[in-house]
GROMACS .gro file of C-alpha atoms in nm:
model
  479
    1MET     CA    1   9.573   8.033   9.614
    2CYS     CA    2   9.228   8.170   9.678
    3VAL     CA    3   9.225   8.488   9.469
    4LYS     CA    4   8.984   8.641   9.709
    5ALA     CA    5   9.208   8.579  10.017
    6LEU     CA    6   9.486   8.732   9.825
    7LEU     CA    7   9.279   9.043   9.719
    8THR     CA    8   9.209   9.067  10.116
    9LEU     CA    9   9.559   9.032  10.210
   10THR     CA   10   9.707   9.309   9.945
   11CYS     CA   11   9.422   9.564  10.053
   12ALA     CA   12   9.507   9.535  10.422
   13GLY     CA   13   9.891   9.565  10.342
   14GLN     CA   14   9.801   9.885  10.159
   15PHE     CA   15   9.537   9.989  10.429
   16MET     CA   16   9.827   9.982  10.669
   17VAL     CA   17  10.098  10.179  10.481
   18LEU     CA   18   9.827  10.429  10.396
   19LEU     CA   19   9.688  10.477  10.743
   20ASP     CA   20  10.040  10.543  10.851
   21ASN     CA   21  10.071  10.839  10.627
   22THR     CA   22   9.775  11.044  10.824
   23ILE     CA   23   9.778  10.880  11.172
   24VAL     CA   24  10.118  11.026  11.237
   25GLY     CA   25  10.021  11.365  11.177
   26ALA     CA   26   9.742  11.330  11.461
   27ALA     CA   27  10.033  11.247  11.695
   28LEU     CA   28  10.278  11.509  11.642
   29PRO     CA   29  10.167  11.763  11.907
   30ASP     CA   30  10.191  11.473  12.179
   31MET     CA   31  10.547  11.362  12.016
   32GLN     CA   32  10.650  11.720  12.041
   33GLN     CA   33  10.538  11.744  12.417
   34ARG     CA   34  10.683  11.400  12.519
   35LEU     CA   35  11.001  11.381  12.321
   36HIS     CA   36  11.087  11.732  12.406
   37THR     CA   37  11.147  11.834  12.022
   38GLY     CA   38  11.077  12.121  11.841
   39LEU     CA   39  10.935  12.177  11.480
   40THR     CA   40  11.276  12.049  11.319
   41GLY     CA   41  11.235  11.697  11.515
   42LEU     CA   42  10.858  11.675  11.393
   43GLN     CA   43  10.939  11.755  11.019
   44TRP     CA   44  11.231  11.459  11.049
   45ILE     CA   45  10.963  11.220  11.198
   46VAL     CA   46  10.747  11.277  10.874
   47ASP     CA   47  11.029  11.329  10.610
   48ALA     CA   48  11.231  11.028  10.716
   49TYR     CA   49  10.957  10.786  10.628
   50VAL     CA   50  10.832  10.986  10.301
   51LEU     CA   51  11.204  11.040  10.175
   52LEU     CA   52  11.265  10.668  10.190
   53VAL     CA   53  10.917  10.563  10.036
   54ALA     CA   54  10.982  10.823   9.764
   55MET     CA   55  11.342  10.709   9.653
   56LEU     CA   56  11.312  10.353   9.690
   57LEU     CA   57  10.945  10.290   9.550
   58LEU     CA   58  11.058  10.230   9.176
   59SER     CA   59  11.332   9.999   9.286
   60GLY     CA   60  11.085   9.803   9.516
   61GLY     CA   61  10.877   9.702   9.204
   62VAL     CA   62  11.160   9.581   9.007
   63PHE     CA   63  11.285   9.403   9.344
   64ALA     CA   64  10.960   9.213   9.372
   65ASP     CA   65  10.956   9.115   9.014
   66ARG     CA   66  11.326   8.980   9.019
   67PHE     CA   67  11.299   8.819   9.338
   68GLY     CA   68  10.951   8.700   9.401
   69ARG     CA   69  10.631   8.907   9.472
   70ARG     CA   70  10.517   8.698   9.757
   71ARG     CA   71  10.868   8.706   9.918
   72VAL     CA   72  10.915   9.082   9.877
   73PHE     CA   73  10.559   9.154  10.002
   74LEU     CA   74  10.614   8.918  10.312
   75ALA     CA   75  10.941   9.074  10.372
   76GLY     CA   76  10.789   9.444  10.363
   77VAL     CA   77  10.528   9.339  10.590
   78VAL     CA   78  10.804   9.198  10.868
   79VAL     CA   79  11.038   9.515  10.805
   80PHE     CA   80  10.726   9.746  10.875
   81THR     CA   81  10.594   9.564  11.144
   82VAL     CA   82  10.942   9.575  11.330
   83ALA     CA   83  11.001   9.911  11.232
   84SER     CA   84  10.650  10.025  11.427
   85VAL     CA   85  10.753   9.831  11.743
   86VAL     CA   86  11.087  10.030  11.702
   87CYS     CA   87  10.908  10.330  11.690
   88SER     CA   88  10.648  10.272  11.961
   89LEU     CA   89  10.954  10.197  12.207
   90ALA     CA   90  11.185  10.476  12.087
   91PRO     CA   91  11.308  10.634  12.407
   92SER     CA   92  11.425  10.945  12.206
   93ILE     CA   93  11.355  11.145  11.890
   94ASP     CA   94  11.689  11.000  11.711
   95TRP     CA   95  11.529  10.630  11.773
   96LEU     CA   96  11.194  10.747  11.661
   97ILE     CA   97  11.369  10.879  11.338
   98ALA     CA   98  11.548  10.564  11.311
   99GLY     CA   99  11.225  10.363  11.323
  100ARG     CA  100  11.039  10.572  11.090
  101VAL     CA  101  11.359  10.516  10.817
  102LEU     CA  102  11.307  10.149  10.864
  103GLN     CA  103  10.932  10.184  10.833
  104GLY     CA  104  10.976  10.372  10.475
  105VAL     CA  105  11.178  10.097  10.364
  106GLY     CA  106  10.926   9.836  10.471
  107ALA     CA  107  10.657  10.039  10.296
  108ALA     CA  108  10.854  10.079   9.979
  109ALA     CA  109  10.866   9.679   9.937
  110LEU     CA  110  10.512   9.602  10.082
  111SER     CA  111  10.316   9.850   9.853
  112PRO     CA  112  10.446   9.780   9.488
  113ALA     CA  113  10.449   9.417   9.559
  114SER     CA  114  10.089   9.423   9.698
  115LEU     CA  115   9.988   9.597   9.361
  116ALA     CA  116  10.227   9.346   9.156
  117LEU     CA  117  10.050   9.037   9.307
  118LEU     CA  118   9.698   9.168   9.208
  119ALA     CA  119   9.814   9.219   8.863
  120THR     CA  120   9.947   8.860   8.853
  121ALA     CA  121   9.612   8.707   8.994
  122TYR     CA  122   9.393   8.891   8.778
  123PRO     CA  123   9.509   8.853   8.428
  124ALA     CA  124   9.170   8.985   8.281
  125GLN     CA  125   9.184   9.348   8.236
  126ARG     CA  126   8.810   9.397   8.372
  127ASP     CA  127   8.865   9.184   8.684
  128ARG     CA  128   9.198   9.346   8.733
  129VAL     CA  129   9.037   9.713   8.717
  130ARG     CA  130   8.797   9.599   8.974
  131ALA     CA  131   9.054   9.432   9.230
  132ILE     CA  132   9.245   9.741   9.185
  133GLY     CA  133   8.961   9.960   9.247
  134LEU     CA  134   8.877   9.783   9.584
  135TRP     CA  135   9.298   9.824   9.673
  136ALA     CA  136   9.261  10.198   9.591
  137GLY     CA  137   8.945  10.213   9.828
  138PHE     CA  138   9.109  10.062  10.104
  139SER     CA  139   9.389  10.304  10.062
  140GLY     CA  140   9.131  10.577  10.051
  141ILE     CA  141   8.986  10.456  10.388
  142GLY     CA  142   9.339  10.417  10.547
  143LEU     CA  143   9.396  10.798  10.454
  144ALA     CA  144   9.055  10.900  10.604
  145ALA     CA  145   9.071  10.686  10.935
  146GLY     CA  146   9.426  10.811  11.018
  147PRO     CA  147   9.328  11.148  11.189
  148LEU     CA  148   9.031  11.023  11.407
  149ALA     CA  149   9.224  10.688  11.475
  150GLY     CA  150   9.527  10.896  11.578
  151GLY     CA  151   9.323  11.113  11.767
  152ILE     CA  152   9.168  10.847  11.972
  153LEU     CA  153   9.472  10.650  12.008
  154VAL     CA  154   9.681  10.942  12.148
  155GLU     CA  155   9.423  11.039  12.379
  156SER     CA  156   9.365  10.692  12.529
  157PHE     CA  157   9.739  10.568  12.529
  158GLY     CA  158   9.996  10.820  12.402
  159TRP     CA  159  10.165  10.872  12.088
  160PRO     CA  160  10.322  10.505  12.097
  161ALA     CA  161   9.986  10.357  12.020
  162ILE     CA  162   9.960  10.462  11.680
  163PHE     CA  163  10.259  10.259  11.601
  164LEU     CA  164  10.151   9.964  11.804
  165VAL     CA  165   9.836   9.942  11.608
  166ASN     CA  166  10.022   9.817  11.328
  167VAL     CA  167  10.185   9.502  11.513
  168PRO     CA  168   9.844   9.275  11.504
  169ILE     CA  169   9.790   9.404  11.134
  170GLY     CA  170  10.125   9.283  11.029
  171ALA     CA  171  10.110   8.952  11.235
  172VAL     CA  172   9.791   8.845  11.056
  173LEU     CA  173   9.931   8.952  10.719
  174LEU     CA  174  10.226   8.757  10.804
  175LEU     CA  175  10.078   8.431  10.899
  176ALA     CA  176   9.805   8.440  10.641
  177GLY     CA  177  10.040   8.523  10.385
  178LEU     CA  178  10.256   8.239  10.441
  179ARG     CA  179   9.966   8.025  10.382
  180VAL     CA  180   9.729   8.175  10.106
  181LEU     CA  181  10.005   8.367   9.881
  182GLY     CA  182  10.162   8.205   9.585
  183GLU     CA  183  10.511   8.317   9.444
  184SER     CA  184  10.550   8.490   9.117
  185ARG     CA  185  10.790   8.669   8.922
  186ASN     CA  186  10.908   8.796   8.609
  187PRO     CA  187  11.227   8.646   8.478
  188SER     CA  188  11.296   8.933   8.234
  189ALA     CA  189  11.263   9.197   8.493
  190PRO     CA  190  11.555   9.460   8.451
  191PRO     CA  191  11.823   9.444   8.714
  192ILE     CA  192  11.813   9.664   8.989
  193ASP     CA  193  11.959  10.016   8.957
  194VAL     CA  194  12.177  10.033   9.277
  195PRO     CA  195  12.391  10.355   9.179
  196GLY     CA  196  12.080  10.528   9.063
  197THR     CA  197  11.902  10.430   9.373
  198VAL     CA  198  12.205  10.531   9.621
  199LEU     CA  199  12.233  10.881   9.445
  200SER     CA  200  11.887  10.971   9.443
  201VAL     CA  201  11.838  10.893   9.820
  202ALA     CA  202  12.172  11.077   9.901
  203GLY     CA  203  12.084  11.375   9.707
  204VAL     CA  204  11.748  11.426   9.789
  205GLY     CA  205  11.839  11.340  10.132
  206ALA     CA  206  12.096  11.632  10.143
  207VAL     CA  207  11.873  11.866  10.014
  208THR     CA  208  11.611  11.783  10.253
  209TYR     CA  209  11.867  11.815  10.555
  210GLY     CA  210  11.962  12.163  10.440
  211LEU     CA  211  11.585  12.278  10.409
  212ILE     CA  212  11.481  12.129  10.758
  213GLU     CA  213  11.794  12.210  10.935
  214GLY     CA  214  11.849  12.554  10.782
  215GLY     CA  215  11.601  12.759  11.004
  216SER     CA  216  11.771  12.638  11.347
  217ARG     CA  217  12.162  12.646  11.201
  218GLY     CA  218  12.126  12.933  10.996
  219TRP     CA  219  12.103  12.931  10.631
  220THR     CA  220  12.468  13.060  10.576
  221SER     CA  221  12.634  12.809  10.794
  222PRO     CA  222  12.884  12.594  10.667
  223VAL     CA  223  12.709  12.291  10.725
  224ILE     CA  224  12.381  12.403  10.540
  225LEU     CA  225  12.571  12.542  10.245
  226GLY     CA  226  12.763  12.227  10.221
  227SER     CA  227  12.446  12.020  10.244
  228PHE     CA  228  12.278  12.209   9.949
  229ALA     CA  229  12.612  12.176   9.762
  230ALA     CA  230  12.649  11.791   9.816
  231GLY     CA  231  12.276  11.751   9.722
  232LEU     CA  232  12.308  11.945   9.393
  233VAL     CA  233  12.631  11.750   9.304
  234LEU     CA  234  12.498  11.377   9.394
  235LEU     CA  235  12.160  11.455   9.181
  236ALA     CA  236  12.361  11.583   8.897
  237ALA     CA  237  12.564  11.247   8.905
  238PHE     CA  238  12.224  11.071   8.949
  239VAL     CA  239  12.102  11.229   8.609
  240VAL     CA  240  12.463  11.161   8.438
  241VAL     CA  241  12.437  10.795   8.560
  242GLU     CA  242  12.078  10.734   8.471
  243GLY     CA  243  12.159  10.855   8.133
  244ARG     CA  244  12.431  10.587   8.078
  245VAL     CA  245  12.295  10.284   8.240
  246SER     CA  246  12.130  10.027   7.998
  247THR     CA  247  11.837   9.987   8.278
  248PRO     CA  248  11.785  10.287   8.478
  249MET     CA  249  11.547  10.332   8.744
  250LEU     CA  250  11.426  10.658   8.610
  251PRO     CA  251  11.453  10.675   8.226
  252LEU     CA  252  11.500  11.006   8.147
  253ARG     CA  253  11.384  10.989   7.794
  254LEU     CA  254  11.047  10.977   7.912
  255PHE     CA  255  11.058  11.350   8.010
  256ARG     CA  256  11.121  11.424   7.651
  257GLN     CA  257  10.724  11.408   7.626
  258ARG     CA  258  10.586  11.738   7.723
  259LEU     CA  259  10.278  11.554   7.879
  260PHE     CA  260  10.482  11.316   8.089
  261THR     CA  261  10.708  11.608   8.204
  262VAL     CA  262  10.441  11.869   8.278
  263SER     CA  263  10.211  11.620   8.469
  264ASN     CA  264  10.508  11.503   8.674
  265THR     CA  265  10.617  11.857   8.747
  266ALA     CA  266  10.259  11.939   8.865
  267MET     CA  267  10.255  11.621   9.070
  268VAL     CA  268  10.550  11.733   9.247
  269VAL     CA  269  10.347  12.075   9.343
  270VAL     CA  270  10.048  11.855   9.436
  271GLY     CA  271  10.282  11.649   9.703
  272PHE     CA  272  10.444  11.959   9.815
  273ALA     CA  273  10.143  12.160   9.892
  274LEU     CA  274   9.902  11.891  10.019
  275MET     CA  275  10.153  11.711  10.245
  276GLY     CA  276  10.314  12.030  10.352
  277SER     CA  277  10.018  12.180  10.434
  278SER     CA  278   9.863  11.883  10.642
  279PHE     CA  279  10.159  11.856  10.825
  280PHE     CA  280  10.042  12.175  11.010
  281PHE     CA  281   9.658  12.084  11.049
  282SER     CA  282   9.667  11.938  11.386
  283GLN     CA  283   9.926  12.147  11.527
  284PHE     CA  284   9.693  12.452  11.403
  285PHE     CA  285   9.406  12.313  11.603
  286VAL     CA  286   9.608  12.211  11.926
  287TYR     CA  287   9.854  12.515  11.959
  288VAL     CA  288   9.669  12.786  11.786
  289GLN     CA  289   9.302  12.727  11.868
  290GLY     CA  290   9.379  12.516  12.201
  291THR     CA  291   9.168  12.212  12.127
  292SER     CA  292   9.248  11.854  12.232
  293ILE     CA  293   9.442  11.604  12.021
  294LEU     CA  294   9.106  11.391  11.952
  295VAL     CA  295   8.940  11.719  11.850
  296ALA     CA  296   9.195  11.846  11.631
  297GLY     CA  297   9.178  11.486  11.466
  298LEU     CA  298   8.790  11.518  11.389
  299ARG     CA  299   8.847  11.881  11.277
  300THR     CA  300   9.091  11.765  11.003
  301LEU     CA  301   8.864  11.504  10.851
  302PRO     CA  302   8.682  11.729  10.611
  303THR     CA  303   8.994  11.719  10.390
  304SER     CA  304   9.070  11.348  10.364
  305LEU     CA  305   8.686  11.276  10.351
  306ALA     CA  306   8.641  11.503  10.060
  307MET     CA  307   8.929  11.343   9.885
  308VAL     CA  308   8.790  11.015   9.927
  309ILE     CA  309   8.449  11.090   9.805
  310VAL     CA  310   8.532  11.281   9.500
  311SER     CA  311   8.861  11.082   9.416
  312PRO     CA  312   8.647  10.798   9.221
  313TYR     CA  313   8.491  11.081   8.986
  314ALA     CA  314   8.809  11.243   8.888
  315GLY     CA  315   8.913  10.999   8.592
  316ARG     CA  316   8.586  11.006   8.448
  317LEU     CA  317   8.599  11.389   8.443
  318ALA     CA  318   8.909  11.379   8.286
  319ALA     CA  319   8.807  11.137   8.050
  320ARG     CA  320   8.487  11.369   7.940
  321TYR     CA  321   8.662  11.701   7.962
  322GLY     CA  322   9.046  11.651   7.933
  323PHE     CA  323   9.334  11.648   8.157
  324ARG     CA  324   9.401  12.028   8.121
  325VAL     CA  325   9.053  12.121   8.242
  326VAL     CA  326   9.019  11.917   8.508
  327VAL     CA  327   9.368  11.938   8.666
  328GLY     CA  328   9.353  12.305   8.622
  329ILE     CA  329   9.012  12.349   8.815
  330GLY     CA  330   9.129  12.097   9.093
  331LEU     CA  331   9.462  12.298   9.121
  332ALA     CA  332   9.288  12.622   9.147
  333LEU     CA  333   9.040  12.492   9.392
  334ALA     CA  334   9.313  12.386   9.602
  335GLY     CA  335   9.532  12.697   9.595
  336LEU     CA  336   9.240  12.900   9.683
  337GLY     CA  337   9.143  12.684   9.960
  338LEU     CA  338   9.497  12.699  10.087
  339LEU     CA  339   9.504  13.080  10.057
  340ALA     CA  340   9.178  13.109  10.264
  341LEU     CA  341   9.343  12.893  10.524
  342GLY     CA  342   9.616  13.168  10.526
  343PHE     CA  343   9.373  13.401  10.687
  344VAL     CA  344   9.255  13.171  10.973
  345HIS     CA  345   9.365  13.272  11.344
  346ALA     CA  346   9.298  13.158  11.708
  347ASP     CA  347   8.939  13.306  11.686
  348THR     CA  348   8.838  13.163  11.363
  349GLY     CA  349   8.542  12.928  11.436
  350TYR     CA  350   8.498  12.595  11.302
  351GLY     CA  351   8.219  12.702  11.103
  352SER     CA  352   8.443  12.923  10.928
  353MET     CA  353   8.712  12.667  10.885
  354TRP     CA  354   8.563  12.322  10.758
  355TRP     CA  355   8.464  12.460  10.426
  356ARG     CA  356   8.851  12.572  10.358
  357LEU     CA  357   8.942  12.215  10.437
  358VAL     CA  358   8.676  12.081  10.204
  359VAL     CA  359   8.801  12.307   9.928
  360VAL     CA  360   9.139  12.189   9.967
  361GLY     CA  361   9.025  11.811   9.956
  362ILE     CA  362   8.825  11.864   9.672
  363GLY     CA  363   9.091  12.038   9.469
  364PHE     CA  364   9.373  11.771   9.516
  365ALA     CA  365   9.099  11.500   9.457
  366LEU     CA  366   9.042  11.641   9.123
  367THR     CA  367   9.432  11.651   9.041
  368MET     CA  368   9.623  11.318   9.145
  369SER     CA  369   9.439  11.042   8.913
  370PRO     CA  370   9.427  11.284   8.597
  371LEU     CA  371   9.778  11.347   8.642
  372THR     CA  372   9.906  10.996   8.651
  373GLY     CA  373   9.644  10.922   8.365
  374ALA     CA  374   9.824  11.191   8.177
  375ALA     CA  375  10.179  11.054   8.248
  376ILE     CA  376  10.059  10.694   8.129
  377GLN     CA  377   9.906  10.831   7.814
  378ALA     CA  378  10.246  10.998   7.728
  379VAL     CA  379  10.428  10.660   7.709
  380SER     CA  380  10.358  10.349   7.530
  381PRO     CA  381  10.136  10.084   7.687
  382ARG     CA  382  10.418   9.844   7.793
  383GLU     CA  383  10.545  10.156   7.986
  384GLY     CA  384  10.238  10.241   8.168
  385GLY     CA  385  10.346  10.087   8.536
  386LEU     CA  386  10.665  10.267   8.498
  387ALA     CA  387  10.474  10.577   8.440
  388SER     CA  388  10.265  10.551   8.707
  389GLY     CA  389  10.557  10.453   8.955
  390VAL     CA  390  10.716  10.788   8.839
  391SER     CA  391  10.415  10.960   8.912
  392SER     CA  392  10.405  10.836   9.244
  393THR     CA  393  10.756  10.896   9.308
  394THR     CA  394  10.754  11.240   9.210
  395ARG     CA  395  10.435  11.318   9.454
  396GLN     CA  396  10.635  11.185   9.747
  397ILE     CA  397  10.939  11.386   9.638
  398GLY     CA  398  10.732  11.703   9.645
  399ALA     CA  399  10.564  11.579   9.993
  400VAL     CA  400  10.939  11.543  10.154
  401LEU     CA  401  10.997  11.919  10.006
  402GLY     CA  402  10.670  12.028  10.127
  403VAL     CA  403  10.726  11.966  10.474
  404ALA     CA  404  11.069  12.090  10.468
  405VAL     CA  405  11.011  12.411  10.294
  406LEU     CA  406  10.704  12.502  10.458
  407GLY     CA  407  10.832  12.410  10.785
  408ALA     CA  408  11.144  12.624  10.734
  409ILE     CA  409  10.909  12.944  10.639
  410VAL     CA  410  10.737  12.851  10.974
  411HIS     CA  411  11.078  12.837  11.149
  412THR     CA  412  11.208  13.160  10.983
  413ARG     CA  413  10.892  13.366  11.082
  414GLU     CA  414  10.964  13.244  11.442
  415SER     CA  415  11.312  13.310  11.459
  416GLY     CA  416  11.230  13.673  11.340
  417GLY     CA  417  11.004  13.709  11.632
  418ALA     CA  418  10.669  13.640  11.467
  419SER     CA  419  10.416  13.393  11.645
  420PHE     CA  420  10.356  13.037  11.541
  421ASP     CA  421  10.009  13.136  11.430
  422SER     CA  422  10.161  13.423  11.177
  423GLY     CA  423  10.411  13.155  11.064
  424LEU     CA  424  10.163  12.906  10.973
  425ASN     CA  425   9.974  13.178  10.783
  426SER     CA  426  10.270  13.263  10.591
  427ALA     CA  427  10.322  12.868  10.500
  428PHE     CA  428   9.958  12.830  10.395
  429LEU     CA  429   9.983  13.154  10.166
  430ALA     CA  430  10.310  13.022  10.022
  431ALA     CA  431  10.166  12.683   9.957
  432GLY     CA  432   9.830  12.819   9.798
  433GLY     CA  433  10.063  13.063   9.566
  434VAL     CA  434  10.269  12.770   9.446
  435THR     CA  435   9.951  12.595   9.386
  436LEU     CA  436   9.776  12.847   9.196
  437ALA     CA  437  10.109  12.930   8.977
  438CYS     CA  438  10.080  12.558   8.909
  439ALA     CA  439   9.730  12.590   8.790
  440VAL     CA  440   9.804  12.815   8.532
  441PHE     CA  441  10.098  12.660   8.423
  442THR     CA  442   9.908  12.328   8.357
  443GLY     CA  443   9.648  12.534   8.207
  444LEU     CA  444   9.897  12.649   7.958
  445TRP     CA  445  10.115  12.344   7.899
  446LEU     CA  446   9.905  12.013   7.989
  447THR     CA  447   9.788  11.871   7.649
  448ALA     CA  448   9.421  11.843   7.668
  449ALA     CA  449   9.376  11.478   7.546
  450ARG     CA  450   9.058  11.261   7.534
  451THR     CA  451   9.169  10.971   7.738
  452PRO     CA  452   9.133  10.643   7.563
  453ARG     CA  453   8.864  10.393   7.651
  454GLY     CA  454   9.095  10.154   7.842
  455VAL     CA  455   9.265  10.401   8.054
  456GLN     CA  456   8.929  10.589   8.117
  457ALA     CA  457   8.812  10.267   8.281
  458GLU     CA  458   9.117  10.211   8.506
  459GLN     CA  459   9.123  10.588   8.598
  460SER     CA  460   8.768  10.566   8.713
  461GLY     CA  461   8.864  10.280   8.960
  462GLY     CA  462   8.876  10.531   9.252
  463GLN     CA  463   9.258  10.550   9.252
  464ALA     CA  464   9.337  10.914   9.291
  465VAL     CA  465   9.384  10.909   9.698
  466SER     CA  466   9.668  10.653   9.644
  467GLU     CA  467   9.803  10.576   9.287
  468PRO     CA  468   9.599  10.500   8.969
  469PRO     CA  469   9.590  10.154   8.868
  470LEU     CA  470   9.808  10.008   8.564
  471THR     CA  471   9.711   9.942   8.212
  472ALA     CA  472   9.856   9.593   8.230
  473PRO     CA  473  10.051   9.374   8.419
  474PRO     CA  474  10.385   9.565   8.430
  475SER     CA  475  10.723   9.504   8.506
  476ARG     CA  476  10.772   9.776   8.751
  477PRO     CA  477  10.415   9.785   8.956
  478THR     CA  478  10.403  10.084   9.194
  479SER     CA  479  10.217  10.189   9.507
   0.00000   0.00000   0.00000
């Protein structure tokens, strides 16, 4: 097995997954027009994917360890590629949402398996840190390329093209992976926590359904109240099950550590505010300011570019000044940037817009790697991979809730007679307020600790845009 070829394949796989995260946002206005759907449909297009990734990510890492990292990686590539074809051919919003669910399943297998393959191929810590740094760099490129690539593809060919672009990448990954990748597994990997996985997907899914559909069906309708009640019951059952099974997907004992609990709570807020607000960026430029989809994609670039540029330095700053200082400053900047976006309108010139997007990107770039580093530091070294996976999962859960809650705010404002522009202002202000409150929360409770040298080296590998690297070849790698 050629190690360099393995590195190239795993980076390309992660690039494809991360590209899909941002390229879809650029296509939402075109999807809304051609599929004749409203804001609720757009929310489901995004959340159907993120929900499955969030809830299956931890299980995907364990699945790869038990049944073979090569096998799960290639299976994830196949599922993701086939799902992309389904999305591109979708004749209706329902078919597109189904395809996005399938994409989420593929990504939840592909992404942690790619990182597990890297951890196995580079047993020396120094080499592994460099490899994961490249893996993270490709993740950042995927995030940054999404808005521009989406704008170009949608303007030239329509929204199905953003999914078809995955097909040649997936085909190359599959053919090359069959020839290059060697199989590896962990014979002592824990069994899959099937009850926990099912309950988590069902519980968060029920709450998400209530949040997304509440604006159109009515917040007091029996269906919506029933979905919230069912979600709470299922999540309570999840907590009970996780406390009793021998190998839970989410060991609740980890949350007895204040550093772990606070860092993951803050990560939920990061996912909430970042994904929830960016969901509306292209829609603001297209529907409020009347730009083309391509121009909208270009105008949303400052946030992702700022994140890519600043992210490699976040871990180093946290190692020097402590988690609490860097995260607090990052959340404060992000919150202020979002509050500033809450005062833009149709006549706001781009000269007054771009710096707000940059501040938001810098702020969130300063938070993600240190927050995951704090979670890793709170646990034993052998649980570093699991801590990183939990951090990724909490961020994805926050993203699901952000799209649902901020979308509900916009929908409710419109139902009350406000304009879409005013609804967006309320959503941005809400996201900014929550982020600033979290800045105060972390400033008070996130333990300011110096990062150990080994963790410091890994945090500085440029992972903040996707996920921080692992401290050792883990039994539960994550994306």
